Short mmCIF file of C-alpha atoms in Angstrom, two decimals:
data_model
loop_
_atom_site.label_atom_id
_atom_site.label_comp_id
_atom_site.label_asym_id
_atom_site.label_seq_id
_atom_site.Cartn_x
_atom_site.Cartn_y
_atom_site.Cartn_z
CA MET A 69 0.00 0.00 0.00
CA LEU A 70 1.13 3.54 -0.66
CA ASP A 71 2.43 5.66 2.20
CA SER A 72 -0.38 8.22 2.37
CA SER A 73 1.36 10.20 5.11
CA ALA A 74 4.22 10.92 2.74
CA LEU A 75 1.71 12.25 0.21
CA ALA A 76 -0.22 14.49 2.59
CA HIS A 77 2.10 17.53 2.60
CA GLY A 78 0.45 20.48 0.88
CA ARG A 79 -2.78 18.60 0.22
CA THR A 80 -6.19 19.57 1.55
CA ALA A 81 -9.08 17.10 1.46
CA LEU A 82 -12.70 18.20 1.32
CA VAL A 83 -14.88 15.32 2.55
CA VAL A 84 -18.50 15.90 1.51
CA GLY A 85 -20.92 13.96 3.69
CA ALA A 86 -18.45 13.92 6.59
CA SER A 87 -21.02 12.69 9.11
CA GLY A 88 -22.00 9.58 7.13
CA ILE A 89 -20.62 6.05 7.17
CA ALA A 90 -18.13 6.56 4.35
CA GLY A 91 -17.38 10.20 5.16
CA SER A 92 -16.57 9.49 8.81
CA ALA A 93 -14.12 6.77 7.82
CA LEU A 94 -12.48 9.05 5.26
CA VAL A 95 -12.06 11.87 7.77
CA ALA A 96 -10.41 9.49 10.24
CA LEU A 97 -8.03 8.02 7.64
CA LEU A 98 -7.04 11.35 6.15
CA ALA A 99 -6.47 12.95 9.55
CA GLU A 100 -4.35 10.00 10.68
CA SER A 101 -2.35 10.34 7.48
CA GLY A 102 -1.52 13.99 8.15
CA TRP A 103 -3.85 15.65 5.67
CA ASP A 104 -5.51 19.01 6.23
CA VAL A 105 -9.16 17.90 6.31
CA LEU A 106 -12.34 19.90 5.74
CA GLY A 107 -15.47 18.01 6.79
CA LEU A 108 -18.55 19.31 5.01
CA SER A 109 -22.02 18.35 6.20
CA ARG A 110 -25.33 20.12 6.48
CA GLY A 111 -24.98 20.46 10.23
CA GLY A 112 -21.23 21.10 10.28
CA VAL A 113 -20.71 18.06 12.51
CA GLU A 114 -17.49 18.03 14.52
CA ARG A 115 -15.11 15.20 13.61
CA PRO A 116 -11.67 14.67 15.22
CA GLY A 117 -8.95 15.81 12.86
CA ALA A 118 -11.23 17.84 10.58
CA ARG A 119 -12.37 21.43 10.41
CA PRO A 120 -16.19 21.36 10.17
CA ILE A 121 -17.95 23.21 7.37
CA SER A 122 -21.72 23.64 7.40
CA ALA A 123 -23.34 23.99 3.99
CA ASP A 124 -26.51 23.10 2.10
CA LEU A 125 -25.44 21.30 -1.08
CA SER A 126 -28.73 22.22 -2.75
CA SER A 127 -27.91 25.93 -2.40
CA PRO A 128 -25.14 27.45 -4.55
CA GLU A 129 -25.24 30.50 -2.31
CA SER A 130 -24.72 28.42 0.84
CA LEU A 131 -21.80 26.59 -0.76
CA ALA A 132 -20.19 29.78 -2.01
CA ALA A 133 -20.31 31.30 1.46
CA ALA A 134 -19.15 28.12 3.25
CA LEU A 135 -16.21 27.49 0.90
CA ALA A 136 -15.02 31.09 0.61
CA GLY A 137 -11.31 31.14 1.28
CA GLU A 138 -10.94 27.33 1.15
CA SER A 139 -8.63 25.70 -1.40
CA PRO A 140 -9.09 21.93 -1.40
CA THR A 141 -6.85 19.91 -3.65
CA HIS A 142 -8.80 16.65 -3.33
CA VAL A 143 -12.56 16.20 -3.01
CA PHE A 144 -14.27 13.05 -1.69
CA PHE A 145 -18.01 13.11 -2.37
CA THR A 146 -20.05 10.64 -0.28
CA ALA A 147 -23.33 12.53 0.19
CA TRP A 148 -26.78 11.79 -1.21
CA SER A 149 -30.39 12.76 -0.53
CA ARG A 150 -33.11 10.10 -0.71
CA GLN A 151 -36.18 11.15 -2.70
CA ASP A 152 -39.56 9.52 -3.37
CA THR A 153 -38.94 8.73 -7.05
CA GLU A 154 -35.88 8.10 -9.18
CA ARG A 155 -36.72 11.12 -11.31
CA GLU A 156 -36.46 13.22 -8.17
CA ASN A 157 -33.32 11.35 -7.09
CA ILE A 158 -31.70 12.27 -10.39
CA GLU A 159 -32.77 15.89 -10.25
CA VAL A 160 -31.72 16.41 -6.64
CA ASN A 161 -28.55 14.33 -6.39
CA ALA A 162 -27.10 15.41 -9.72
CA ALA A 163 -27.63 19.00 -8.59
CA LEU A 164 -25.87 18.40 -5.25
CA LEU A 165 -22.71 17.28 -7.02
CA ARG A 166 -22.99 19.91 -9.75
CA ASN A 167 -23.40 22.72 -7.22
CA LEU A 168 -20.37 21.56 -5.23
CA LEU A 169 -18.13 21.29 -8.29
CA ASN A 170 -19.30 24.67 -9.60
CA ALA A 171 -18.44 26.21 -6.23
CA LEU A 172 -14.89 24.86 -6.62
CA ARG A 173 -14.35 25.81 -10.27
CA ASP A 174 -11.67 28.41 -9.46
CA ARG A 175 -9.88 26.30 -6.79
CA PRO A 176 -6.77 24.09 -7.17
CA VAL A 177 -8.72 20.80 -7.27
CA LYS A 178 -6.61 17.94 -8.61
CA HIS A 179 -8.93 14.98 -8.05
CA VAL A 180 -12.58 14.29 -7.24
CA ALA A 181 -13.61 10.86 -5.91
CA LEU A 182 -17.31 9.96 -6.10
CA MET A 183 -18.87 7.16 -4.05
CA THR A 184 -21.78 5.35 -5.70
CA GLY A 185 -22.73 1.67 -5.39
CA LEU A 186 -23.86 -1.59 -6.95
CA LYS A 187 -27.24 -0.14 -7.91
CA HIS A 188 -25.19 0.88 -10.93
CA TYR A 189 -25.70 -2.74 -12.02
CA LEU A 190 -28.93 -3.55 -10.14
CA GLY A 191 -30.98 -0.49 -10.99
CA PRO A 192 -32.51 2.12 -8.67
CA PHE A 193 -34.83 1.31 -5.77
CA GLU A 194 -38.03 1.68 -7.81
CA ALA A 195 -36.69 -0.65 -10.55
CA TYR A 196 -34.48 -2.70 -8.25
CA ALA A 197 -33.28 -5.98 -9.81
CA ALA A 198 -36.06 -5.71 -12.39
CA GLY A 199 -35.38 -6.74 -15.96
CA GLU A 200 -32.17 -8.14 -17.36
CA MET A 201 -28.98 -7.45 -15.43
CA PRO A 202 -25.36 -8.47 -15.99
CA ASP A 203 -24.15 -11.78 -14.60
CA THR A 204 -22.40 -11.81 -11.25
CA PRO A 205 -19.79 -10.96 -10.32
CA PHE A 206 -20.37 -7.46 -11.66
CA HIS A 207 -17.56 -5.92 -13.72
CA GLU A 208 -16.93 -2.21 -14.24
CA GLU A 209 -17.08 -2.39 -18.04
CA GLU A 210 -20.73 -3.51 -18.07
CA PRO A 211 -22.94 -1.08 -20.06
CA ARG A 212 -25.44 1.03 -18.18
CA LEU A 213 -28.90 -0.44 -17.69
CA PRO A 214 -31.66 1.06 -19.86
CA VAL A 215 -33.32 2.69 -16.84
CA ALA A 216 -33.02 6.10 -15.22
CA ASN A 217 -30.47 6.03 -12.38
CA PHE A 218 -29.09 8.90 -10.32
CA TYR A 219 -25.68 7.22 -10.20
CA TYR A 220 -25.46 7.64 -13.97
CA ALA A 221 -26.49 11.27 -13.71
CA GLN A 222 -23.82 11.91 -11.06
CA GLU A 223 -21.15 10.26 -13.19
CA ASP A 224 -22.13 12.47 -16.11
CA GLU A 225 -21.86 15.58 -13.92
CA LEU A 226 -18.45 14.42 -12.67
CA TRP A 227 -17.06 13.76 -16.13
CA ALA A 228 -18.33 17.06 -17.54
CA ALA A 229 -16.78 19.03 -14.68
CA ALA A 230 -13.50 17.09 -14.96
CA GLU A 231 -13.22 18.00 -18.63
CA ARG A 232 -14.18 21.61 -17.95
CA GLN A 233 -12.05 22.14 -14.82
CA GLY A 234 -9.11 19.86 -15.54
CA PHE A 235 -9.09 17.47 -12.56
CA SER A 236 -8.79 13.69 -12.52
CA TRP A 237 -11.64 11.62 -11.07
CA SER A 238 -12.58 8.23 -9.69
CA VAL A 239 -15.90 6.46 -9.08
CA HIS A 240 -16.16 3.93 -6.25
CA ARG A 241 -18.97 1.38 -6.55
CA ALA A 242 -19.38 -0.14 -3.10
CA HIS A 243 -21.72 -2.90 -1.99
CA THR A 244 -23.56 -2.53 1.35
CA VAL A 245 -21.19 -0.57 3.62
CA ILE A 246 -20.42 -1.66 7.18
CA GLY A 247 -19.37 1.33 9.25
CA HIS A 248 -20.01 3.67 12.13
CA ALA A 249 -22.55 6.48 11.77
CA VAL A 250 -25.74 7.59 13.51
CA GLY A 251 -28.79 8.92 11.68
CA ASN A 252 -27.70 7.38 8.38
CA ALA A 253 -30.38 6.29 5.91
CA MET A 254 -28.56 3.11 4.87
CA ASN A 255 -26.84 1.43 7.80
CA MET A 256 -27.13 -2.36 7.92
CA GLY A 257 -24.45 -2.91 10.58
CA LEU A 258 -26.07 -0.65 13.17
CA THR A 259 -29.55 -1.82 12.15
CA LEU A 260 -28.70 -5.49 12.77
CA ALA A 261 -27.03 -4.57 16.06
CA VAL A 262 -30.19 -2.77 17.18
CA GLN A 263 -32.38 -5.68 16.05
CA ALA A 264 -30.24 -8.14 18.02
CA SER A 265 -30.18 -5.86 21.08
CA ILE A 266 -33.98 -5.60 21.09
CA CYS A 267 -34.25 -9.37 20.69
CA LYS A 268 -31.91 -9.82 23.66
CA GLU A 269 -33.89 -7.36 25.77
CA LEU A 270 -37.24 -9.00 25.00
CA ASN A 271 -35.92 -12.58 25.04
CA ARG A 272 -36.91 -13.05 21.40
CA PRO A 273 -35.10 -15.04 18.68
CA PHE A 274 -32.90 -13.20 16.18
CA ILE A 275 -34.86 -13.85 12.97
CA PHE A 276 -33.28 -13.42 9.53
CA PRO A 277 -35.52 -10.96 7.68
CA GLY A 278 -34.56 -11.72 4.10
CA SER A 279 -35.14 -14.03 1.16
CA GLU A 280 -34.19 -17.65 0.59
CA THR A 281 -31.78 -16.47 -2.12
CA GLN A 282 -29.92 -14.20 0.26
CA TRP A 283 -29.85 -16.88 2.95
CA ASN A 284 -28.35 -19.55 0.71
CA LYS A 285 -26.41 -17.78 -2.05
CA LEU A 286 -23.05 -16.03 -1.93
CA THR A 287 -22.74 -12.31 -1.27
CA ASP A 288 -20.16 -9.71 -0.27
CA MET A 289 -20.01 -6.35 1.54
CA THR A 290 -17.75 -3.29 1.91
CA ASP A 291 -16.03 -2.13 5.10
CA SER A 292 -16.09 1.67 5.44
CA GLY A 293 -12.40 1.72 6.38
CA LEU A 294 -11.51 -0.22 3.25
CA LEU A 295 -13.66 2.10 1.14
CA ALA A 296 -11.77 5.07 2.60
CA GLU A 297 -8.43 3.44 1.76
CA HIS A 298 -9.65 2.75 -1.77
CA MET A 299 -10.78 6.33 -2.35
CA LEU A 300 -7.50 7.71 -1.03
CA TRP A 301 -5.53 5.28 -3.19
CA ALA A 302 -7.37 6.23 -6.38
CA ALA A 303 -6.94 9.93 -5.60
CA THR A 304 -3.17 9.73 -5.12
CA ALA A 305 -1.63 6.66 -6.78
CA ASP A 306 0.04 7.14 -10.15
CA GLY A 307 -2.17 5.89 -12.95
CA ALA A 308 -5.15 5.05 -10.74
CA GLY A 309 -7.27 8.11 -11.51
CA SER A 310 -10.00 8.73 -14.09
CA GLN A 311 -11.45 5.24 -13.67
CA ALA A 312 -14.54 3.61 -12.14
CA TYR A 313 -13.85 0.82 -9.66
CA ASN A 314 -15.85 -1.73 -7.73
CA ILE A 315 -14.83 -1.93 -4.07
CA VAL A 316 -15.81 -4.83 -1.79
CA ASN A 317 -13.98 -6.54 1.06
CA GLY A 318 -12.53 -9.35 -1.02
CA ASP A 319 -14.19 -12.27 0.79
CA VAL A 320 -17.57 -13.87 0.08
CA PHE A 321 -20.01 -15.51 2.48
CA ARG A 322 -23.52 -16.89 2.83
CA TRP A 323 -25.92 -15.37 5.35
CA ARG A 324 -26.72 -18.86 6.64
CA TRP A 325 -23.07 -18.94 7.77
CA MET A 326 -22.91 -15.32 8.98
CA TRP A 327 -26.23 -15.10 10.88
CA PRO A 328 -25.38 -17.55 13.72
CA ARG A 329 -22.05 -15.81 14.25
CA LEU A 330 -23.71 -12.40 14.61
CA ALA A 331 -26.26 -13.95 16.97
CA ALA A 332 -23.48 -15.43 19.11
CA TYR A 333 -22.00 -11.98 19.66
CA PHE A 334 -25.26 -10.78 21.22
CA GLY A 335 -26.20 -14.01 22.93
CA VAL A 336 -29.46 -14.47 21.05
CA GLU A 337 -31.01 -17.46 19.27
CA PRO A 338 -30.50 -17.35 15.49
CA ILE A 339 -33.46 -18.26 13.28
CA GLY A 340 -32.84 -18.58 9.55
CA PHE A 341 -35.03 -18.39 6.50
CA ALA A 342 -38.20 -20.48 6.67
CA ASP A 343 -40.94 -20.39 4.02
CA GLU A 344 -40.92 -16.63 3.36
CA PRO A 345 -39.09 -13.40 4.26
CA ARG A 346 -39.91 -11.79 7.60
CA PRO A 347 -39.03 -8.11 7.02
CA LEU A 348 -37.71 -5.99 9.85
CA GLU A 349 -40.35 -3.35 9.17
CA GLU A 350 -42.85 -5.99 10.32
CA GLN A 351 -40.71 -7.64 13.02
CA MET A 352 -39.83 -4.32 14.64
CA ARG A 353 -43.24 -2.69 14.40
CA GLY A 354 -44.18 -1.17 17.75
CA MET A 355 -40.61 -1.00 19.06
CA GLU A 356 -40.53 2.80 19.01
CA GLY A 357 -41.31 2.80 22.72
CA VAL A 358 -39.09 -0.15 23.61
CA TRP A 359 -35.87 1.48 22.46
CA PRO A 360 -36.15 4.67 24.59
CA ASN A 361 -36.78 2.48 27.63
CA MET A 362 -33.70 0.43 26.76
CA ALA A 363 -31.69 3.61 26.30
CA GLU A 364 -32.66 4.84 29.75
CA ARG A 365 -32.05 1.49 31.42
CA HIS A 366 -28.66 0.91 29.81
CA GLY A 367 -27.49 4.52 29.61
CA LEU A 368 -27.41 4.60 25.82
CA ALA A 369 -26.41 7.72 23.92
CA GLU A 370 -29.25 7.73 21.35
CA PRO A 371 -32.85 7.11 22.49
CA ASP A 372 -34.41 7.73 19.05
CA LEU A 373 -34.90 4.37 17.31
CA GLY A 374 -35.19 6.10 13.93
CA ARG A 375 -31.63 7.40 14.21
CA VAL A 376 -30.05 4.00 14.91
CA SER A 377 -32.03 1.79 12.53
CA SER A 378 -32.97 1.78 8.86
CA TRP A 379 -35.31 -1.20 8.61
CA TRP A 380 -36.35 -0.42 5.03
CA HIS A 381 -32.79 -0.46 3.72
CA THR A 382 -31.79 -3.72 5.41
CA ASP A 383 -35.06 -5.29 4.22
CA GLY A 384 -34.24 -4.20 0.67
CA ASP A 385 -30.73 -5.62 0.76
CA LEU A 386 -31.60 -8.91 2.45
CA GLY A 387 -34.87 -9.35 0.57
CA ARG A 388 -33.30 -9.49 -2.90
CA ASN A 389 -34.02 -12.59 -4.94
CA ILE A 390 -30.74 -12.45 -6.82
CA GLU A 391 -27.13 -13.16 -5.98
CA VAL A 392 -25.06 -9.97 -5.71
CA LEU A 393 -21.26 -10.07 -6.00
CA ALA A 394 -18.74 -7.59 -7.38
CA ASP A 395 -15.41 -8.34 -9.04
CA VAL A 396 -12.47 -6.26 -7.77
CA SER A 397 -9.83 -7.48 -10.22
CA LYS A 398 -9.54 -4.04 -11.80
CA SER A 399 -8.41 -2.50 -8.52
CA ARG A 400 -6.06 -5.41 -7.77
CA LEU A 401 -4.36 -5.17 -11.15
CA ALA A 402 -4.00 -1.41 -10.72
CA GLY A 403 -2.19 -1.89 -7.40
CA PHE A 404 -4.80 -1.76 -4.63
CA THR A 405 -4.32 -4.70 -2.25
CA GLY A 406 -6.65 -3.79 0.64
CA TYR A 407 -8.77 -6.58 2.14
CA ARG A 408 -11.18 -7.16 5.02
CA ARG A 409 -12.93 -10.25 6.39
CA THR A 410 -16.59 -9.29 6.63
CA LEU A 411 -17.17 -11.07 9.93
CA ASP A 412 -14.34 -9.01 11.43
CA SER A 413 -15.95 -5.85 10.03
CA PHE A 414 -19.21 -6.65 11.81
CA ILE A 415 -17.56 -7.60 15.11
CA GLY A 416 -15.30 -4.56 15.06
CA LEU A 417 -18.31 -2.32 14.44
CA PHE A 418 -20.31 -3.95 17.26
CA ASP A 419 -17.41 -3.46 19.67
CA ARG A 420 -17.23 0.21 18.75
CA LEU A 421 -21.00 0.67 19.06
CA ARG A 422 -20.84 -0.74 22.58
CA ALA A 423 -17.87 1.45 23.49
CA ASP A 424 -19.82 4.48 22.28
CA ARG A 425 -22.91 3.38 24.24
CA LEU A 426 -25.05 3.11 21.11
CA ILE A 427 -26.06 -0.47 21.92
CA PRO A 428 -26.15 -2.28 25.30
#
């Protein structure tokens, strides 16, 4: 791996979405590596090692004011805004990236890294896994699906700005990300930890919510720390820029193997797939009052169940009736050798959640 600390001198990173799963990991890695880090989020959330910047990405005026006097050399864009339809997702999320890049058009930006995901191959939520898709494992050279997708719109904005403003770029297509963040719309690791904690509290079994396909077939995931390493690598390694890359941990597993191991961590009884999916939105209905009581009893830091769980997202991921795997050969051949074991990613996250008093 490259020595990122040796590359940090004179470089300023702007992490957009600094309070999210990917953004938090990026801020930590860049700060540890000696970079000057600007952490941009709507609330200007404090992060160790970063100077917080509060800005509304949907407002060019807000961005202009927030970034006045700042001169980032590298931009890491991990933010998105969930909308009701994909048409709205495209309109809103393409504008967020476009506004940010326009605000930086007269700055010394050398590279912009954009985080997207495997919905590039699967399709957006409203057309998720519908119609013909490429065979797994997914490869970066697959043509775009013939459906509207905000990831495609963001890529187009990135490429147009790169040509206009003269910076290199990278796109990072992650699978489901395991990492530490609160209030995030897509957070399977924390969601499963909260599910298991509620099951422990109520002496209930830990029931797999997903499909038979997900229970029995192979899958993979992405550790937020590995994603951060990957984005930093593509932004700084010779010859790595101006490419799209898949990024997953490098191992594969079946949920029927993983589920009992997660259950063992929490001391709950694992129950696998049987007959039909049992979505978390149904399993956890009515728990809005249980969690605040647990928070008070155990001294937890976040009593709002909605900020520590995203049932809908985990149901979507684990309810798929297709195998989802990504090939990472392109990154390997280009020189990126990072790897994580997914079980270790989960256990490490659970340990940190307990240390931060987010779960009992």
